[in-house]
XYZ file of C-alpha atoms in Angstrom:
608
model
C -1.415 -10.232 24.747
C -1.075 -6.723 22.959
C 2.041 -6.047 20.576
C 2.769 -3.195 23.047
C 3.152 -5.425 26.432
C 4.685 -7.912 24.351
C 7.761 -5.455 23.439
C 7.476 -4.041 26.881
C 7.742 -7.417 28.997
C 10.698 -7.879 26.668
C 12.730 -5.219 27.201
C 12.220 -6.004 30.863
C 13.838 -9.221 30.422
C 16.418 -7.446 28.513
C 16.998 -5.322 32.182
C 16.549 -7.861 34.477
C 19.293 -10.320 32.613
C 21.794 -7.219 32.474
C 20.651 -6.537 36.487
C 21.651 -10.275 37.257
C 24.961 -10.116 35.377
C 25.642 -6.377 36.971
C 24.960 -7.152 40.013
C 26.509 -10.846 40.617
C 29.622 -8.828 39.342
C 30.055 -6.555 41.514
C 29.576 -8.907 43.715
C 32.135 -10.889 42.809
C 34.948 -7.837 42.228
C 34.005 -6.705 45.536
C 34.940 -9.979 47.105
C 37.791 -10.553 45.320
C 39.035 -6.461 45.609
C 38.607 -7.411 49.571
C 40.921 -10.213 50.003
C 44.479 -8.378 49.187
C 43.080 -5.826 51.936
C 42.545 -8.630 54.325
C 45.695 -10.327 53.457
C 47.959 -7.021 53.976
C 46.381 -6.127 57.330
C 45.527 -8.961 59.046
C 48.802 -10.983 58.118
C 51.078 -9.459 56.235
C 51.593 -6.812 59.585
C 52.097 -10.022 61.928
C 54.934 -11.678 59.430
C 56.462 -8.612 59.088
C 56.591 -7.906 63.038
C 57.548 -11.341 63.571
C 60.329 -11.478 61.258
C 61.469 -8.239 62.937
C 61.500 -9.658 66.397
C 63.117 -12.599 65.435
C 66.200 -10.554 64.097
C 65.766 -7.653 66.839
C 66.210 -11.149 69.260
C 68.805 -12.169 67.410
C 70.507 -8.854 68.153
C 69.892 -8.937 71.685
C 71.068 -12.238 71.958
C 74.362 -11.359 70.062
C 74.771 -8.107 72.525
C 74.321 -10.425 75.486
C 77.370 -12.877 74.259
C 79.259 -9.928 73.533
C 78.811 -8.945 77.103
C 79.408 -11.881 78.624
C 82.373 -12.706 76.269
C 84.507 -9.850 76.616
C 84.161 -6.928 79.589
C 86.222 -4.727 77.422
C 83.219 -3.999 74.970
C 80.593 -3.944 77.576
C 79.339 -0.303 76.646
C 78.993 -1.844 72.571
C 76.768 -4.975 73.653
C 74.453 -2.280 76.254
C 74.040 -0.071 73.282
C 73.100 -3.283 70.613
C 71.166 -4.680 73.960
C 68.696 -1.008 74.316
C 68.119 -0.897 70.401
C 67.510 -3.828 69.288
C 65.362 -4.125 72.909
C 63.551 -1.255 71.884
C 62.817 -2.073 68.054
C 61.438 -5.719 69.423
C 58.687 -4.671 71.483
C 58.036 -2.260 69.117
C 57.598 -5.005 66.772
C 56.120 -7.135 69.867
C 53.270 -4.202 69.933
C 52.729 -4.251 66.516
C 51.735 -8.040 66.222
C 49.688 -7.675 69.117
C 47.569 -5.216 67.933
C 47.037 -7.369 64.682
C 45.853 -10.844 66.172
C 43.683 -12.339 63.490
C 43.902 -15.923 63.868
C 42.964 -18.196 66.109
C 45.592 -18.804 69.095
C 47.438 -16.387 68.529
C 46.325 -13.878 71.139
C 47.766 -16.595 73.588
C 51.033 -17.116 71.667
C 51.287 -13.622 72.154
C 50.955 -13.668 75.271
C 53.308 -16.072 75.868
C 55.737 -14.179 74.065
C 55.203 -11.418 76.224
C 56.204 -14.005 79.150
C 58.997 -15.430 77.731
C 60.322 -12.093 76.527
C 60.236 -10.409 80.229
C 61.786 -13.667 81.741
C 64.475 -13.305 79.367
C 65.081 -9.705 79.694
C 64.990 -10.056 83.574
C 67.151 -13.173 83.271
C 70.198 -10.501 81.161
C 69.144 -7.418 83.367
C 70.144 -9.278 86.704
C 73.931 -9.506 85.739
C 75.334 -10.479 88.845
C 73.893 -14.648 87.583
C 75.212 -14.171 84.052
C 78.954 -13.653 84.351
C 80.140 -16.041 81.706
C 79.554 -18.443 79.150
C 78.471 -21.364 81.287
C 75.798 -19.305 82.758
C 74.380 -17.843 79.776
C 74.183 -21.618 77.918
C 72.357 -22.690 81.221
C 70.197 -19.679 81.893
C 69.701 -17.338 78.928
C 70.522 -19.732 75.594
C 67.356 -21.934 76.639
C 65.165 -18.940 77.230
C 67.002 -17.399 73.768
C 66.051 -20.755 72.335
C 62.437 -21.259 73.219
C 61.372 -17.748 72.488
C 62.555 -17.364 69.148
C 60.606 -20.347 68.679
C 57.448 -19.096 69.699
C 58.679 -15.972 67.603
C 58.734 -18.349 64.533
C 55.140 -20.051 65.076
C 53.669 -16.347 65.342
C 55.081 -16.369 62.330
C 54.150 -19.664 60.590
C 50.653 -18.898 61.893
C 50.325 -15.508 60.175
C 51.680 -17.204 56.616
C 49.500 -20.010 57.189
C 46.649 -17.341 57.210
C 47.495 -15.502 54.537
C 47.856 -18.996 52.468
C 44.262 -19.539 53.644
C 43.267 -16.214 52.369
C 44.907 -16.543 48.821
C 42.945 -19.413 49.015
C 39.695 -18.585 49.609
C 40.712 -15.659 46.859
C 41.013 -18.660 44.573
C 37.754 -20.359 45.252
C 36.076 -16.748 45.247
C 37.191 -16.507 41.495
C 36.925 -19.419 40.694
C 32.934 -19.685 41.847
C 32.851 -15.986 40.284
C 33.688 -17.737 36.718
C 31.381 -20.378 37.459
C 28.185 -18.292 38.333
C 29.439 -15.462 35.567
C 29.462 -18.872 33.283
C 25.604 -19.999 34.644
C 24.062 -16.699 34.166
C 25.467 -16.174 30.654
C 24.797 -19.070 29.406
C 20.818 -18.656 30.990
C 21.023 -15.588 29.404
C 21.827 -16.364 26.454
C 18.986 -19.612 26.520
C 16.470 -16.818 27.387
C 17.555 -14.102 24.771
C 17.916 -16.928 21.850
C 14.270 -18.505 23.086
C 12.973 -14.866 23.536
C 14.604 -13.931 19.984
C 12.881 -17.112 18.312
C 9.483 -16.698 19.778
C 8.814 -12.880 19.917
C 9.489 -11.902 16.485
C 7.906 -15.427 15.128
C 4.931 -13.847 16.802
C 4.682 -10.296 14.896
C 6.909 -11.219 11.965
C 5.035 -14.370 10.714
C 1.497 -12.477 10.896
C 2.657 -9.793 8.677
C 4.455 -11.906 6.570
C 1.203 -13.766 5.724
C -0.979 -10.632 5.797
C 1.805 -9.244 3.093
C 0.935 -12.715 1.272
C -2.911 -11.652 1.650
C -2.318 -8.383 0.314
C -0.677 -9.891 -2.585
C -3.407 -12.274 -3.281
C -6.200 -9.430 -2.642
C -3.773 -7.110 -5.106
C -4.370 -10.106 -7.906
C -7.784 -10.076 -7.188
C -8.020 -13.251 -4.949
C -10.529 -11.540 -3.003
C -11.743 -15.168 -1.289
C -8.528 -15.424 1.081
C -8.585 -14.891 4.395
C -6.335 -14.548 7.557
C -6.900 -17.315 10.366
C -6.967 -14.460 13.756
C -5.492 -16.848 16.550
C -5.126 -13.312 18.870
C -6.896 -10.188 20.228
C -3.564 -7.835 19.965
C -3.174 -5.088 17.401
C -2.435 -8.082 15.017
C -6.198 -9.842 15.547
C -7.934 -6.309 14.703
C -5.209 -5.792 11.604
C -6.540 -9.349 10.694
C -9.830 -8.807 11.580
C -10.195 -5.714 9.388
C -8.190 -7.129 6.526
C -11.414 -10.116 6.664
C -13.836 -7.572 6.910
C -12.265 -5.845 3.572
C -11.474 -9.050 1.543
C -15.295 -9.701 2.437
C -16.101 -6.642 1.040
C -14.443 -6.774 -1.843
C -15.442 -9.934 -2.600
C -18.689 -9.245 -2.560
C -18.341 -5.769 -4.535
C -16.465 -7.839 -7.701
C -19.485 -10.352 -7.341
C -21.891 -7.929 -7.862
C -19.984 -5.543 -10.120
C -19.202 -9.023 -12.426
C -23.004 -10.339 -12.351
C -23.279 -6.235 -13.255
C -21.044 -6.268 -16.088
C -22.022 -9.800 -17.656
C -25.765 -8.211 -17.538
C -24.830 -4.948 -19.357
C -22.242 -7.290 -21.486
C -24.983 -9.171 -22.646
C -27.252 -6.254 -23.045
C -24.690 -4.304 -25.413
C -23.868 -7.456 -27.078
C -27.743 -8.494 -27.896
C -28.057 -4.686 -28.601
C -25.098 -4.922 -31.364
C -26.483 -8.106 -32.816
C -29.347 -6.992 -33.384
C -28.490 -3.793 -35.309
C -29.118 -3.160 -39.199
C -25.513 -2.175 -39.393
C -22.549 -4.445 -40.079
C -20.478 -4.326 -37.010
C -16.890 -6.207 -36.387
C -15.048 -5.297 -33.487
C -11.270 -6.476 -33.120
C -9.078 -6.016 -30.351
C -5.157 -4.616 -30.211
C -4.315 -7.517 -32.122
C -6.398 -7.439 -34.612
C -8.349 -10.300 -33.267
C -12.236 -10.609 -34.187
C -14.029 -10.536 -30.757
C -17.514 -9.501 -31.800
C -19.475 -9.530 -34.877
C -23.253 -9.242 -35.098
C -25.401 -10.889 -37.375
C -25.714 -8.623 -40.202
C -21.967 -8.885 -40.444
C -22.167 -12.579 -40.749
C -24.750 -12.588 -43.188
C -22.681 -9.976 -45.713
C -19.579 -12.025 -44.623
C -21.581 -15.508 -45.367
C -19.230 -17.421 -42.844
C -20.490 -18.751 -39.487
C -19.955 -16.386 -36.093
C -18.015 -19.332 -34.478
C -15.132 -19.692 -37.742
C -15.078 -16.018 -37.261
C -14.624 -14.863 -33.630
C -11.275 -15.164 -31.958
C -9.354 -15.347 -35.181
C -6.975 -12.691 -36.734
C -9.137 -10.700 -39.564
C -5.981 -10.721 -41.579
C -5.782 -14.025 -41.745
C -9.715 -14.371 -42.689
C -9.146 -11.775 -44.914
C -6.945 -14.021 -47.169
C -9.993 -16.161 -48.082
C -12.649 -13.298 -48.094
C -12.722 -10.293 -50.386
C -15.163 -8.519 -48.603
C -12.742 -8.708 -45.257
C -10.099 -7.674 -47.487
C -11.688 -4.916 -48.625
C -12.717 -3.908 -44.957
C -9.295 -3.709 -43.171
C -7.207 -2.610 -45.903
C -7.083 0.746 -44.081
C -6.123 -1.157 -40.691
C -2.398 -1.356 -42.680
C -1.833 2.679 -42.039
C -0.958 3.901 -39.273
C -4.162 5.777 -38.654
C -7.589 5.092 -40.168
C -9.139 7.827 -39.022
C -6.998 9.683 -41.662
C -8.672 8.740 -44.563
C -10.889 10.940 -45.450
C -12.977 8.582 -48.938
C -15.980 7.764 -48.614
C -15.490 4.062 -48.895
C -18.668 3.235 -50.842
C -18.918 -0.821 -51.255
C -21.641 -2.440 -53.557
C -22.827 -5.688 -51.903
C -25.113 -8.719 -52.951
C -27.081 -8.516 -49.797
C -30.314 -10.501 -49.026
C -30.385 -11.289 -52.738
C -30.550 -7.421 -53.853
C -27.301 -5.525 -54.840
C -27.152 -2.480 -51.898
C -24.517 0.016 -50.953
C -22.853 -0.047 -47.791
C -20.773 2.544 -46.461
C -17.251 1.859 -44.395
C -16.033 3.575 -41.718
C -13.355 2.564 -39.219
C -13.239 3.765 -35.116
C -10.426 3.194 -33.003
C -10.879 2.077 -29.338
C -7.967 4.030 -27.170
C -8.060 4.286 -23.691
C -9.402 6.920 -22.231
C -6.536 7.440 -19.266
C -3.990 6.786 -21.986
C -5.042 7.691 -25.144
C -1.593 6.566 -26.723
C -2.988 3.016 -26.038
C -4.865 1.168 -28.748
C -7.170 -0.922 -27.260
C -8.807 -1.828 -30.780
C -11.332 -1.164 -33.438
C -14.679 -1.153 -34.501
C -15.654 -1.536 -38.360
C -19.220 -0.506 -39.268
C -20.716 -1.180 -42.186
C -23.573 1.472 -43.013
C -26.558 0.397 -44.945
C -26.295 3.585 -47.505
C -28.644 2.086 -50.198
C -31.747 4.745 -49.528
C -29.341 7.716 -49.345
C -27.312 6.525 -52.596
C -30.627 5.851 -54.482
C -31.387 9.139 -53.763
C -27.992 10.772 -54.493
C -27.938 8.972 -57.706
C -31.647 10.264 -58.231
C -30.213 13.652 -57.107
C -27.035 13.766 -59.476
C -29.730 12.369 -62.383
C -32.294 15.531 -62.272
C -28.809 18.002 -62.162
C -27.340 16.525 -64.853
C -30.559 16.467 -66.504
C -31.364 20.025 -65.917
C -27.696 21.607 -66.036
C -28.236 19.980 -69.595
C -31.226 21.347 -70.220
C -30.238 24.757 -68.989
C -26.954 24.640 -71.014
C -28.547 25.292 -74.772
C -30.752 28.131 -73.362
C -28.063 30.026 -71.356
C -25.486 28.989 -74.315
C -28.165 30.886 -76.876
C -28.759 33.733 -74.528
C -24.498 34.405 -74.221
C -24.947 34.123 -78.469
C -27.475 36.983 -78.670
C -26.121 38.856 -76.117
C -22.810 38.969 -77.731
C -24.705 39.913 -81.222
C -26.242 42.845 -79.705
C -22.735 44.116 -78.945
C -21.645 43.765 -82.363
C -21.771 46.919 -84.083
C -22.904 45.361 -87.221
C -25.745 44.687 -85.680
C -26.061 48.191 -84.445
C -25.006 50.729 -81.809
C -26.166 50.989 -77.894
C -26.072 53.728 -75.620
C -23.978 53.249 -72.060
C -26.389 52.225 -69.532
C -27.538 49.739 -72.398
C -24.160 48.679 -73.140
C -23.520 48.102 -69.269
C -26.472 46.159 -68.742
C -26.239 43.668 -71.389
C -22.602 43.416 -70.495
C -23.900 42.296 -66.639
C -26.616 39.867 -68.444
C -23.478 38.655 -70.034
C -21.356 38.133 -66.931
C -24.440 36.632 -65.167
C -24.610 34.084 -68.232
C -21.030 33.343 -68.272
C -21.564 32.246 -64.684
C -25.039 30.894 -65.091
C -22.907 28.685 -67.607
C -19.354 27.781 -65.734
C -22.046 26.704 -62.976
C -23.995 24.492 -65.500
C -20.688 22.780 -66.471
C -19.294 22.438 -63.194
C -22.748 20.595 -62.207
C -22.378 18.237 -65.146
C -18.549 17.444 -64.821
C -19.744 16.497 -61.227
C -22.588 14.712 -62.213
C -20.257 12.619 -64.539
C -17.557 11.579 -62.309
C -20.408 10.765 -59.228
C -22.207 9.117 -62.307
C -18.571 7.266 -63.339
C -19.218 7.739 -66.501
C -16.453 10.113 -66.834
C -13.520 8.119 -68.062
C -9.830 9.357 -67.099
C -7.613 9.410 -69.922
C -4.604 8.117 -68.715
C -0.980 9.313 -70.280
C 2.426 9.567 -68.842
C 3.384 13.190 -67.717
C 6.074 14.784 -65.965
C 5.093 17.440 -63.128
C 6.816 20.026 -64.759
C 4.453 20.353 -67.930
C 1.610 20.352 -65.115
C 2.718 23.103 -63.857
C 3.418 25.156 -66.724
C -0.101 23.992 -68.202
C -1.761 25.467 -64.808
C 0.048 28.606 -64.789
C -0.131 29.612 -68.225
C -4.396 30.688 -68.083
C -3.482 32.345 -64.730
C -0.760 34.813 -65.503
C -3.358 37.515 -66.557
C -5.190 37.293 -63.035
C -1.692 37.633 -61.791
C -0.921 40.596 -63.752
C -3.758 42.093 -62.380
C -3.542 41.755 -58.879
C 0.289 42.366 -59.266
C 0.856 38.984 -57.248
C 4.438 36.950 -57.232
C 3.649 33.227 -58.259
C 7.193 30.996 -56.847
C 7.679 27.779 -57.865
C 9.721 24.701 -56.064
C 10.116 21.828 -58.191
C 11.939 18.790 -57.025
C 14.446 17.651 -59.429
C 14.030 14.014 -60.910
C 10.373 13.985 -59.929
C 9.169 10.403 -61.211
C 6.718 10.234 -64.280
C 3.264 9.949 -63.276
C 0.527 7.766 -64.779
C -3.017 10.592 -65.025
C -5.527 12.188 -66.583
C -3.120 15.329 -67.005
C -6.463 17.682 -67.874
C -8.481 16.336 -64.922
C -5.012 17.120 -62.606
C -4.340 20.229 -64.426
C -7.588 21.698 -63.633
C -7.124 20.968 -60.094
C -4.202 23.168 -60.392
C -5.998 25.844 -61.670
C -8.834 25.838 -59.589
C -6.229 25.745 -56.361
C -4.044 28.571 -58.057
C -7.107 30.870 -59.075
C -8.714 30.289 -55.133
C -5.534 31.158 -54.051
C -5.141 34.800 -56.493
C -8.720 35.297 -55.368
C -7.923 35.166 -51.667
C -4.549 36.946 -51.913
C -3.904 40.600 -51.791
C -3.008 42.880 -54.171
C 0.720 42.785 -54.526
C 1.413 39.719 -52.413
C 2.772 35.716 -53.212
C 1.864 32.960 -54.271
C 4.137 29.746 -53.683
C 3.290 26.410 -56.010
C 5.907 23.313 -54.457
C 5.909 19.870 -55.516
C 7.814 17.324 -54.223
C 8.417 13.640 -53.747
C 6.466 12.276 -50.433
C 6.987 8.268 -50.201
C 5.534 6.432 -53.111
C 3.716 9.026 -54.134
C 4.159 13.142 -55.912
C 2.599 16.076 -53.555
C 1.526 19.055 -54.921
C 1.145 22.165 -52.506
C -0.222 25.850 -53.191
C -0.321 28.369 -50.451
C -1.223 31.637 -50.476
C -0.488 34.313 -47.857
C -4.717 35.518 -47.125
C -6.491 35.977 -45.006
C -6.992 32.450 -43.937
C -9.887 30.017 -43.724
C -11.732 30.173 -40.319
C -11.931 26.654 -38.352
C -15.324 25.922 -38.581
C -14.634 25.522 -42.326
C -11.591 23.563 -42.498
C -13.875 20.100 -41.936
C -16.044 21.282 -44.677
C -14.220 22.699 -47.244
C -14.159 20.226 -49.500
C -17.909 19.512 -49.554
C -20.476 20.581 -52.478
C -21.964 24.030 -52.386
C -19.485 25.177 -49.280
C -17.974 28.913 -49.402
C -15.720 30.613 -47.326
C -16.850 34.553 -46.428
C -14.569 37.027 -47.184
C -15.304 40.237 -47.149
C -12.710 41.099 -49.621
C -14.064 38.579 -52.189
C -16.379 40.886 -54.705
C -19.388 38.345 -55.546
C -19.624 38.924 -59.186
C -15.969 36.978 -58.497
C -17.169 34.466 -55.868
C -17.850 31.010 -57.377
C -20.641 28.627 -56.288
C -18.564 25.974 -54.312
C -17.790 22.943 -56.301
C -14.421 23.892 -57.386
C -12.911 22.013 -54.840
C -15.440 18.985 -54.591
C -14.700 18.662 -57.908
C -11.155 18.925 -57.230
C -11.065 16.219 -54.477
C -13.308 14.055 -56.605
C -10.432 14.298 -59.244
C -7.920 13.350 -57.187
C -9.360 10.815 -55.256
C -10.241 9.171 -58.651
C -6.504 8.397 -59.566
C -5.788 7.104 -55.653
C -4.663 10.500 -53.934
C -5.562 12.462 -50.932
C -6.149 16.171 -50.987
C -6.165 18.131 -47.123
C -5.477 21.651 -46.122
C -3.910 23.659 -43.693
C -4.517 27.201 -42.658
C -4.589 30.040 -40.467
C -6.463 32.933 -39.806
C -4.830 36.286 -41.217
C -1.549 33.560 -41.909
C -3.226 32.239 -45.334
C -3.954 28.647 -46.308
C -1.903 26.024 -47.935
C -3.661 22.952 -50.213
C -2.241 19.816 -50.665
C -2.833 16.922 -52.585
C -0.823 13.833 -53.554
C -0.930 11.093 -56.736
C 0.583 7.809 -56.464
C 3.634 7.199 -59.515
């Protein structure tokens, strides 16, 4: 049966249970507003009229003993005689148009008799002349028709008894069937209550139990459909759709175990080390060059916490030392890690990805450490740094000679020069000068790439850094007219450096910064407490570096174009390699930040 006839055939019920009741009372009232009605005209009337013509009689009689009594109030008894004559058939008429019950039409009309023998009997006067006479003639006829007066009388109350009766039984079966029906009624309603909504309730309350299931990916249950209403479809469909789905996670599962496999085989099977953790820093992947560097068995490795491991491995130490911060990506070191490997000492390289979610990408889903096989590339490098330092060397007598003679030819011992000879040996002499700053720059790299530059250590205070630094650089100040401020913290910590190697970056970030400033404009040199560690800052108010720089600025060989920059005063781009190299050498970081026409501001940090 459909939902829709269901409700319908219900509500009909409903109506026809509110007909019955309706109708059985009206029923009922209408009866019972009936009987008064009957009671009032079809009795009440008679009693009334008979009472009346028993007391009208009454007077009659009276007037005829007053007549026959005494002659001297004769004219007195006629008068009482005509009313109370008069108001007795009147009554007389009204009872007899009001017979109701049986026998009484004929006690009426024997009333009717007895009343014209007795009026005949006091009308013929000449019979009734005194006392004697009226005992023997009219006192019997007196007697017998009030009687009769008072049975028309009985016989009307006896009817109207029977009537208040039958008004009794009429409410009293009213209460009875009012009782019946209600209580069918209410049998129906509470059977029609438990069954109809048991029938569309309990379906949805198991397909909201299905939906649940299907919502926890249960896609295997099903709903039994015991009906062809809008219910059996609903269930019908949901089958069709848990099918469905059921058969989409089968396939997309048997999908993703395939490509699963296939990126795991592919990771194994790479030359790279590769760990990958989860949120918790749990180790659920590691291929097999990773093992081998490791030297620990896949099985003691996966699904344990890589701090933990890394408490009985230096290598694993060594790898997620960076997982600590709260951002690896940060660091910016090339973390370069000689390993026995494969019995031959190689260089890997470390570098750390974080997994976020791509909806979310607040959510850390894990990371991935890779360990690059670098060995080729440092080889070469080290090859690389070898033939500069060898030929910066070489180069270094030569161009150190040819500054020597050049400056001898200026002498005037030596003798005089025209101008356009003095100008172009001074140019061969700038040339030289920077043929020679070049030549040292290359070697100071070479040494600290090399490590065989050895920091000095000594204890210095950040003050006497900054005064060393901005001593050479007041004449290029001078000259440019340009405002160096200074912001020192007060009770910086003593640091623990190499106070040339940290003074030179100094310089080299103050003289970048006078080069890139305008004439007449500021310089401001901060440095400041940041954690455990000091951070120095110099910002200058240029024209800015442009962004595809700012990822590069710090690498060998890179300049910045300025078109303000005269190139005899450009330099040759390792002033800030150096500079990072430096600093990353006593355990600092060195960034920047800058906009276009806003200037740029350098930072870099040591550890105290």
């Amino acid at each position: 049966m459909k939902l829709k006839t269901l409700f319908l055939l219900s509500y009909l019920l409903m109506g026809i249970i509110a007909i019955v009741l309706s109708a059985t009372a009206i029923y009922f009232i209408e009866r019972l507003s009936d009987t008064p009605d009957k009671i009032l005209k079809d009795n009440y009337g008679s009693i009334l009229g008979a009472q009346n013509m028993i007391n009208e009689l009454d007077n009659m009689d009276n007037a005829v003993i007053i007549y026959v009594a005494g002659k001297k109030r004769k004219s007195f008894a006629d008068s009482l005689y005509s009313a109370a004559k008069k108001k007795y058939f009147e009554n007389y008429e009204l009872c007899r148009g009001n017979i109701t019950e049986p026998g009484e039409k004929e006690l009426v009309d024997t009333i009717r008799s007895l009343s014209e023998t007795y009026i005949r009997a006091f009308d013929d006067r000449s019979a009734v002349k005194d006392l004697s006479d009226y005992d023997s003639l009219i006192s019997p006829l007196y007697a017998s028709l009030k009687g009769k007066s008072y049975e028309l009388l009985n016989l009307n109350h006896k009817g109207m008894l029977l009537r208040r009766d039958s008004a009794v039984k009429i409410s009293e079966s009213a209460e009875v069937y009012m009782l019946v029906i209600s209580i069918l009624s209410v049998i129906i309603v509470i059977i029609a209550m438990m069954r109809v909504p048991s029938l569309v309730v309990n379906p949805i309350l198991e397909f909201t139990s299905k939906v649940r299931a299907i919502a926890d990916k249960k896609y295997s249950e099903r709903i039994e459909v015991n009906s062809s209403n809008e219910l059996g479809e609903l269930a019908g469909s949901f089958n069709r759709m848990a099918s469905k789905l059921e058969e989409y996670e089968r396939t997309s599962i048997d999908r993703l175990i395939a490509e699963k496999k296939r990126a795991e085989a592919i990771v194994m099977n790479m030359v790279d080390g590769i760990l990958v953790l989860d949120e918790n820093n749990n180790v659920i992947l590691i291929n097999n060059t990773c093992v081998e560097l490791i030297g620990n068995s896949s099985d003691a490795i996966t699904g344990q916490n890589v701090f933990e491991l890394a408490g009985h491995s230096n290598l694993l130490k060594n790898l997620v030392e960076d997982l600590a911060g709260n951002d690896p990506k940060q660091n910016t070191k090339l973390n370069y890690l000689r390993i026995v490997f494969r019995e031959k000492e190689e260089f890997f390289m470390k570098e750390i990805v974080p997994v976020t979610d791509e909806t979310d990408p607040k959510k850390k889903l894990g990371h991935i450490i890779i360990l690059k096989n670098v060995t080729g590339f440092k080889q070469l490098d080290e090859l690389k740094s070898g033939f500069v330092a060898t030929v910066s060397h070489e180069l270094r007598t030569p161009l150190s000679a040819m500054n020597m003679s050049l400056r001898l030819l200026q002498d005037e011992r030596i003798g005089s020069m025209n101008e356009e000879q003095l100008r172009i040996t001074g140019t061969m002499k700038e040339e030289v000068k920077r043929l020679l700053k070049l030549v040292n720059e290359l070697l100071d790299l070479s040494r600290i790439e090399s490590g065989s530059d050895i920091l000095k250590y000594q204890s210095a205070k950040a003050d006497e850094l900054i005064d060393a630094a901005i001593t050479p650089m007041l004449l290029q100040l001078e000259q440019k007219d340009i405002t160096l401020e200074t912001d020192i913290e007060k009770g910086l910590p003593e640091l623990k450096i190499d106070a040339n190697k940290i003074a030179w970056v100094l310089i080299n970030l103050l003289n970048n910064a006078v080069r890139y400033s305008k004439e007449g404009g500021k310089i401001l040199l901060a440095v400041k407490k940041a954690g455990s560690k000091v951070q120095f800052s110099v910002r200058d108010f240029g024209k800015g570096i442009e962004p595809q720089y700012l990822s590069r600025i710090f690498d060998k060989f890179v300049q910045v174009n300025s078109k303000n920059i005269e190139s005899l005063n450009k330099g040759v781009g390792l002033g800030l390699a150096i500079s990072k190299e430096f600093v990353n050498a006593h355990g600092g970081d060195i960034w920047v930040k800058s906009e276009l026409d806003k200037g740029s501001e350098f930072f870099f940090t040591i550890p105290f």
